[in-house]
Amino acid sequence: MDIKQFYEEWNNGNDHIEVQTSGSTGVPKKIMIDKECMLASACRTNDFFGLRRGDRALLCMSLDYIAGKMMAVRAIERGLRLDIIEPCGNPLADCTGCYDFVAMVPMQVWNTMHDKTARKRLDDVANLLVGGGSVSSEMESGLALHKCRAWSSYGMTETLSHVALRRIGGEAWYEPLINVSLSLDSDGCLVVSDKATGALNLKTNDIAEFASDGRRFRIIGRKDNVICSGGIKIHAEEVERIIAEHFAIPFIITKRNDDKFGEAMVMVIESRDKNIVDKARRICADILPKYWQPRHFMVVCELPRTETMKIKRAIPYRQSL
């Protein structure tokens, strides 16, 4: 979808708009979203970042998905000047000038920070919103060196983008936006209610814990990413966070069936160097508890990703090293 098609759909007189989920944890599906709720969400975001009519924003994500659509709606709601470029891995490489608001996925931020020209342009961005994936410790440290205020977001298609934000370089806890209520279900998964987006007791698969104030929270991992190996439950995202502090090469932690342990942890590494497994194995042995050690290692040329550049976890990794 291009911007002309989006405006046609937005102005077609219908109360709802069709949105497709990303498919990062399952089969993508299409859902109908109320346009008034999209405007309410956009208003809240614009207020949070102090955006005003005439401020400049950059749309560099696909309009087929909620993140791109909401950037367009924010521009409509607040009268922003919206620069639109084809979705790409390094959006600031060819964009000049100052931006009041830019949203990217972590892959785009990573490419920006590893490109000399694009990295300098981060200082011309007032507010950078990072969503669609976790922010590594390396990325967090790198962004802290720039003038832009960078934020990590928590949300999903069903909540019309983010319902909570965390200042990158600050505390580890997400702060819910105004009128967002949160709780935990019996499995420890986050339940979201939000007046702005119309979400009512929306049960997520995100296992979370609250700070002492009972409002701020952090995500431990997804319920469907728990690895039960030999009776021990291991959160794949927790293992990834520890490894990422010592291993800069892209990777994910996933699982495979195991006759003895039920499930076995697999570390899948994006590399063309088969010898990288030896380095990964040594690092894991040094920093991880005994029962958190990956039992299998696999090297692939490229990790599978969705169109929104989220890594697909629901992949049957069978070969290992």
Tab-separated table of C-alpha atoms in Angstrom:
chain	number	residue	atom	x	y	z
A	1	MET	CA	0.000	0.000	0.000
A	2	ASP	CA	1.248	3.487	-0.841
A	3	ILE	CA	0.219	6.759	0.804
A	4	LYS	CA	-2.381	7.555	-1.884
A	5	GLN	CA	-4.104	4.216	-1.293
A	6	PHE	CA	-4.023	4.788	2.459
A	7	TYR	CA	-5.636	8.234	2.160
A	8	GLU	CA	-8.309	6.782	-0.126
A	9	GLU	CA	-9.097	4.097	2.452
A	10	TRP	CA	-9.002	6.614	5.297
A	11	ASN	CA	-11.444	8.950	3.542
A	12	ASN	CA	-13.798	6.331	2.082
A	13	GLY	CA	-16.570	7.031	4.591
A	14	ASN	CA	-16.248	3.731	6.455
A	15	ASP	CA	-15.757	3.767	10.221
A	16	HIS	CA	-13.147	0.986	10.170
A	17	ILE	CA	-9.908	0.226	8.399
A	18	GLU	CA	-8.350	-3.172	7.700
A	19	VAL	CA	-4.994	-3.910	9.343
A	20	GLN	CA	-2.770	-6.955	9.074
A	21	THR	CA	-0.826	-8.338	12.029
A	22	SER	CA	2.903	-8.814	11.508
A	23	GLY	CA	3.077	-12.605	11.908
A	24	SER	CA	6.153	-12.564	14.151
A	25	THR	CA	4.756	-15.282	16.424
A	26	GLY	CA	2.208	-16.981	14.231
A	27	VAL	CA	0.149	-16.794	11.066
A	28	PRO	CA	-0.558	-13.180	9.994
A	29	LYS	CA	-4.218	-12.212	10.157
A	30	LYS	CA	-6.337	-9.249	9.164
A	31	ILE	CA	-8.436	-7.353	11.697
A	32	MET	CA	-10.733	-4.329	11.506
A	33	ILE	CA	-9.774	-1.216	13.488
A	34	ASP	CA	-12.008	1.736	14.356
A	35	LYS	CA	-10.706	4.963	12.804
A	36	GLU	CA	-11.818	7.037	15.803
A	37	CYS	CA	-9.691	4.834	18.052
A	38	MET	CA	-6.733	5.344	15.729
A	39	LEU	CA	-7.197	9.104	15.980
A	40	ALA	CA	-7.429	8.901	19.791
A	41	SER	CA	-4.217	6.871	19.934
A	42	ALA	CA	-2.485	9.292	17.557
A	43	CYS	CA	-3.586	12.279	19.650
A	44	ARG	CA	-2.173	10.706	22.804
A	45	THR	CA	1.179	10.005	21.141
A	46	ASN	CA	1.391	13.495	19.649
A	47	ASP	CA	0.629	15.010	23.053
A	48	PHE	CA	3.237	12.838	24.774
A	49	PHE	CA	5.988	13.952	22.395
A	50	GLY	CA	4.808	17.555	22.358
A	51	LEU	CA	4.276	17.579	18.604
A	52	ARG	CA	2.624	20.625	17.038
A	53	ARG	CA	1.137	21.532	13.683
A	54	GLY	CA	3.879	21.919	11.101
A	55	ASP	CA	6.384	19.709	12.920
A	56	ARG	CA	8.294	17.358	10.652
A	57	ALA	CA	7.978	13.563	10.832
A	58	LEU	CA	9.382	10.693	8.786
A	59	LEU	CA	7.415	7.672	7.585
A	60	CYS	CA	9.881	4.930	6.680
A	61	MET	CA	7.838	1.791	7.437
A	62	SER	CA	5.295	-0.167	5.432
A	63	LEU	CA	1.763	1.196	5.312
A	64	ASP	CA	0.506	-2.377	5.190
A	65	TYR	CA	1.016	-2.645	8.960
A	66	ILE	CA	-0.118	-0.740	12.032
A	67	ALA	CA	3.193	1.057	12.677
A	68	GLY	CA	3.190	2.696	9.257
A	69	LYS	CA	-0.537	3.444	9.307
A	70	MET	CA	-0.295	5.111	12.718
A	71	MET	CA	2.511	7.392	11.532
A	72	ALA	CA	0.179	8.597	8.771
A	73	VAL	CA	-2.713	9.023	11.235
A	74	ARG	CA	-0.510	11.018	13.627
A	75	ALA	CA	0.295	13.366	10.762
A	76	ILE	CA	-3.419	13.709	9.949
A	77	GLU	CA	-4.417	14.289	13.578
A	78	ARG	CA	-1.798	16.943	14.315
A	79	GLY	CA	-1.126	18.471	10.895
A	80	LEU	CA	2.465	17.249	10.757
A	81	ARG	CA	4.673	17.636	7.708
A	82	LEU	CA	5.200	14.004	6.784
A	83	ASP	CA	8.164	12.942	4.677
A	84	ILE	CA	7.524	9.547	3.110
A	85	ILE	CA	10.199	7.218	1.804
A	86	GLU	CA	10.110	3.641	0.582
A	87	PRO	CA	10.542	1.247	3.527
A	88	CYS	CA	14.228	0.331	3.717
A	89	GLY	CA	16.896	-0.851	6.117
A	90	ASN	CA	18.708	2.488	6.469
A	91	PRO	CA	16.143	5.299	6.215
A	92	LEU	CA	18.370	8.199	7.319
A	93	ALA	CA	20.990	7.462	4.672
A	94	ASP	CA	19.203	9.628	2.101
A	95	CYS	CA	17.148	11.909	4.373
A	96	THR	CA	18.436	15.361	5.241
A	97	GLY	CA	17.215	18.035	7.590
A	98	CYS	CA	15.817	17.986	11.111
A	99	TYR	CA	12.951	15.753	12.235
A	100	ASP	CA	10.755	16.218	15.281
A	101	PHE	CA	9.566	12.604	15.227
A	102	VAL	CA	10.849	9.406	13.596
A	103	ALA	CA	9.778	5.805	14.225
A	104	MET	CA	11.925	2.801	13.300
A	105	VAL	CA	12.236	-0.902	13.992
A	106	PRO	CA	15.458	-2.085	15.719
A	107	MET	CA	16.970	-3.341	12.454
A	108	GLN	CA	16.691	0.133	10.935
A	109	VAL	CA	18.259	1.692	14.029
A	110	TRP	CA	21.109	-0.842	13.927
A	111	ASN	CA	21.856	-0.028	10.287
A	112	THR	CA	21.673	3.689	11.036
A	113	MET	CA	24.168	3.397	13.856
A	114	HIS	CA	26.585	1.408	11.697
A	115	ASP	CA	26.524	3.901	8.811
A	116	LYS	CA	28.729	6.958	9.313
A	117	THR	CA	26.494	9.398	7.437
A	118	ALA	CA	23.203	8.132	8.845
A	119	ARG	CA	24.597	7.997	12.385
A	120	LYS	CA	25.397	11.718	12.294
A	121	ARG	CA	21.821	12.454	11.235
A	122	LEU	CA	20.491	10.896	14.428
A	123	ASP	CA	21.499	14.141	16.122
A	124	ASP	CA	18.993	15.931	13.865
A	125	VAL	CA	16.120	13.809	15.226
A	126	ALA	CA	14.353	15.206	18.290
A	127	ASN	CA	12.371	12.057	19.178
A	128	LEU	CA	13.117	8.519	17.986
A	129	LEU	CA	10.522	5.824	18.658
A	130	VAL	CA	11.851	2.252	18.447
A	131	GLY	CA	9.247	-0.497	18.195
A	132	GLY	CA	8.642	-3.956	16.808
A	133	GLY	CA	11.415	-5.675	18.752
A	134	SER	CA	13.733	-5.524	21.715
A	135	VAL	CA	16.528	-2.979	22.055
A	136	SER	CA	19.909	-4.597	22.683
A	137	SER	CA	22.297	-3.284	25.312
A	138	GLU	CA	24.721	-2.316	22.530
A	139	MET	CA	22.029	-0.280	20.773
A	140	GLU	CA	20.959	1.295	24.059
A	141	SER	CA	24.508	2.404	24.824
A	142	GLY	CA	24.995	3.728	21.298
A	143	LEU	CA	21.790	5.763	21.286
A	144	ALA	CA	22.707	7.301	24.631
A	145	LEU	CA	25.595	9.056	22.875
A	146	HIS	CA	23.254	11.014	20.608
A	147	LYS	CA	21.212	14.154	21.173
A	148	CYS	CA	17.920	12.569	20.136
A	149	ARG	CA	15.528	11.369	22.807
A	150	ALA	CA	15.066	7.673	22.059
A	151	TRP	CA	12.147	5.608	23.333
A	152	SER	CA	11.412	1.893	23.321
A	153	SER	CA	7.727	1.107	22.843
A	154	TYR	CA	5.434	-1.679	24.005
A	155	GLY	CA	2.343	-2.480	21.999
A	156	MET	CA	0.835	-4.572	19.218
A	157	THR	CA	-1.560	-4.300	16.318
A	158	GLU	CA	-4.563	-4.819	18.581
A	159	THR	CA	-3.541	-1.830	20.738
A	160	LEU	CA	-2.919	0.385	17.691
A	161	SER	CA	0.829	0.586	18.169
A	162	HIS	CA	2.226	1.448	21.631
A	163	VAL	CA	0.449	1.698	24.974
A	164	ALA	CA	3.637	2.091	27.044
A	165	LEU	CA	7.035	3.712	26.567
A	166	ARG	CA	10.475	3.444	28.117
A	167	ARG	CA	13.207	6.063	27.749
A	168	ILE	CA	16.237	4.368	26.224
A	169	GLY	CA	19.225	4.987	28.436
A	170	GLY	CA	17.002	5.374	31.487
A	171	GLU	CA	15.257	2.827	33.689
A	172	ALA	CA	14.367	-0.664	32.529
A	173	TRP	CA	10.644	-0.216	33.244
A	174	TYR	CA	7.926	0.699	30.752
A	175	GLU	CA	5.529	3.470	31.760
A	176	PRO	CA	1.920	2.985	30.590
A	177	LEU	CA	0.372	5.915	28.751
A	178	ILE	CA	-2.593	7.816	30.124
A	179	ASN	CA	-5.830	5.790	30.491
A	180	VAL	CA	-3.995	2.467	30.093
A	181	SER	CA	-4.714	-0.121	32.817
A	182	LEU	CA	-2.574	-3.241	33.233
A	183	SER	CA	-2.792	-6.462	35.212
A	184	LEU	CA	-1.439	-10.012	35.147
A	185	ASP	CA	-3.429	-13.172	34.465
A	186	SER	CA	-2.929	-16.501	36.232
A	187	ASP	CA	0.006	-17.332	33.931
A	188	GLY	CA	1.757	-14.066	34.686
A	189	CYS	CA	0.899	-12.630	31.251
A	190	LEU	CA	0.070	-8.974	30.792
A	191	VAL	CA	-3.584	-7.969	30.373
A	192	VAL	CA	-4.236	-4.578	28.742
A	193	SER	CA	-7.257	-2.299	28.960
A	194	ASP	CA	-7.090	1.012	27.126
A	195	LYS	CA	-9.908	3.533	26.735
A	196	ALA	CA	-8.217	5.265	23.798
A	197	THR	CA	-7.868	2.199	21.581
A	198	GLY	CA	-10.938	0.338	22.820
A	199	ALA	CA	-8.940	-2.621	24.137
A	200	LEU	CA	-10.786	-4.283	27.022
A	201	ASN	CA	-9.013	-6.968	29.072
A	202	LEU	CA	-6.830	-7.845	26.103
A	203	LYS	CA	-4.814	-10.896	27.129
A	204	THR	CA	-1.296	-10.967	25.733
A	205	ASN	CA	1.272	-13.751	25.665
A	206	ASP	CA	3.860	-11.469	27.271
A	207	ILE	CA	5.022	-12.614	30.691
A	208	ALA	CA	5.661	-9.488	32.744
A	209	GLU	CA	6.513	-8.227	36.203
A	210	PHE	CA	5.557	-4.938	37.831
A	211	ALA	CA	7.809	-2.494	39.616
A	212	SER	CA	7.137	-1.699	43.273
A	213	ASP	CA	4.684	1.042	42.254
A	214	GLY	CA	2.420	-1.584	40.669
A	215	ARG	CA	2.190	0.383	37.424
A	216	ARG	CA	5.519	0.336	35.622
A	217	PHE	CA	6.481	-3.034	34.172
A	218	ARG	CA	9.048	-4.984	32.229
A	219	ILE	CA	8.625	-7.912	29.869
A	220	ILE	CA	10.409	-11.128	30.834
A	221	GLY	CA	9.465	-13.052	27.699
A	222	ARG	CA	6.612	-14.517	25.735
A	223	LYS	CA	4.605	-17.417	27.076
A	224	ASP	CA	5.015	-19.266	23.786
A	225	ASN	CA	8.798	-18.739	23.934
A	226	VAL	CA	9.224	-20.566	27.236
A	227	ILE	CA	11.505	-23.573	26.807
A	228	CYS	CA	10.735	-26.467	29.158
A	229	SER	CA	13.938	-28.509	29.199
A	230	GLY	CA	14.267	-31.328	31.702
A	231	GLY	CA	11.528	-29.796	33.831
A	232	ILE	CA	13.210	-26.386	33.970
A	233	LYS	CA	11.363	-23.445	32.404
A	234	ILE	CA	13.652	-21.063	30.555
A	235	HIS	CA	12.607	-17.753	28.976
A	236	ALA	CA	14.268	-17.454	25.559
A	237	GLU	CA	14.328	-13.643	25.720
A	238	GLU	CA	16.091	-13.654	29.101
A	239	VAL	CA	18.831	-15.877	27.685
A	240	GLU	CA	19.109	-13.630	24.636
A	241	ARG	CA	19.529	-10.522	26.777
A	242	ILE	CA	22.419	-12.067	28.697
A	243	ILE	CA	24.201	-13.393	25.600
A	244	ALA	CA	23.726	-10.144	23.658
A	245	GLU	CA	25.896	-8.286	26.169
A	246	HIS	CA	28.852	-10.440	25.084
A	247	PHE	CA	27.981	-11.472	21.504
A	248	ALA	CA	27.341	-8.754	18.902
A	249	ILE	CA	26.410	-11.007	15.965
A	250	PRO	CA	22.639	-11.354	15.238
A	251	PHE	CA	21.128	-14.505	16.770
A	252	ILE	CA	18.009	-15.890	18.409
A	253	ILE	CA	17.283	-18.517	21.016
A	254	THR	CA	14.645	-21.035	20.022
A	255	LYS	CA	13.871	-24.686	20.748
A	256	ARG	CA	13.468	-28.132	19.247
A	257	ASN	CA	11.921	-31.353	20.466
A	258	ASP	CA	14.217	-33.630	22.432
A	259	ASP	CA	13.585	-37.277	23.377
A	260	LYS	CA	15.398	-36.984	26.697
A	261	PHE	CA	14.650	-33.427	27.878
A	262	GLY	CA	11.309	-32.795	26.139
A	263	GLU	CA	12.602	-29.559	24.622
A	264	ALA	CA	16.168	-28.478	23.975
A	265	MET	CA	17.471	-24.941	23.545
A	266	VAL	CA	18.887	-23.970	20.134
A	267	MET	CA	21.030	-20.927	19.418
A	268	VAL	CA	20.616	-19.863	15.779
A	269	ILE	CA	23.327	-17.466	14.573
A	270	GLU	CA	23.243	-15.239	11.492
A	271	SER	CA	26.703	-15.598	9.987
A	272	ARG	CA	28.653	-16.998	7.039
A	273	ASP	CA	31.449	-18.141	9.332
A	274	LYS	CA	30.868	-21.722	10.478
A	275	ASN	CA	33.597	-21.306	13.102
A	276	ILE	CA	31.453	-18.754	14.897
A	277	VAL	CA	29.847	-21.642	16.779
A	278	ASP	CA	33.046	-22.240	18.757
A	279	LYS	CA	33.040	-18.627	19.944
A	280	ALA	CA	29.331	-18.752	20.796
A	281	ARG	CA	29.724	-22.009	22.705
A	282	ARG	CA	32.594	-20.608	24.796
A	283	ILE	CA	30.674	-17.421	25.620
A	284	CYS	CA	27.562	-19.342	26.644
A	285	ALA	CA	29.636	-21.660	28.846
A	286	ASP	CA	31.206	-18.655	30.594
A	287	ILE	CA	28.125	-16.535	31.245
A	288	LEU	CA	25.071	-18.790	31.436
A	289	PRO	CA	23.893	-21.048	34.247
A	290	LYS	CA	24.450	-24.740	33.581
A	291	TYR	CA	20.834	-25.504	32.735
A	292	TRP	CA	20.553	-22.473	30.441
A	293	GLN	CA	23.253	-23.696	28.080
A	294	PRO	CA	22.094	-24.168	24.455
A	295	ARG	CA	22.297	-27.845	23.552
A	296	HIS	CA	22.379	-27.159	19.844
A	297	PHE	CA	23.928	-24.450	17.676
A	298	MET	CA	23.015	-23.572	14.109
A	299	VAL	CA	24.460	-21.088	11.607
A	300	VAL	CA	22.274	-19.559	8.901
A	301	CYS	CA	23.130	-16.958	6.263
A	302	GLU	CA	20.105	-14.884	7.264
A	303	LEU	CA	17.582	-15.165	10.057
A	304	PRO	CA	13.989	-15.358	8.782
A	305	ARG	CA	12.119	-12.091	9.240
A	306	THR	CA	8.630	-10.798	8.637
A	307	GLU	CA	7.895	-7.883	6.293
A	308	THR	CA	8.158	-5.581	9.309
A	309	MET	CA	11.642	-7.021	9.981
A	310	LYS	CA	10.686	-8.895	13.139
A	311	ILE	CA	12.490	-12.218	13.504
A	312	LYS	CA	10.237	-15.217	12.975
A	313	ARG	CA	10.560	-17.661	15.841
A	314	ALA	CA	8.023	-20.225	14.654
A	315	ILE	CA	10.575	-21.937	12.405
A	316	PRO	CA	11.392	-25.667	12.678
A	317	TYR	CA	15.180	-25.570	13.128
A	318	ARG	CA	16.268	-29.178	12.660
A	319	GLN	CA	19.935	-28.981	11.671
A	320	SER	CA	22.439	-28.133	14.365
A	321	LEU	CA	26.189	-27.941	14.896
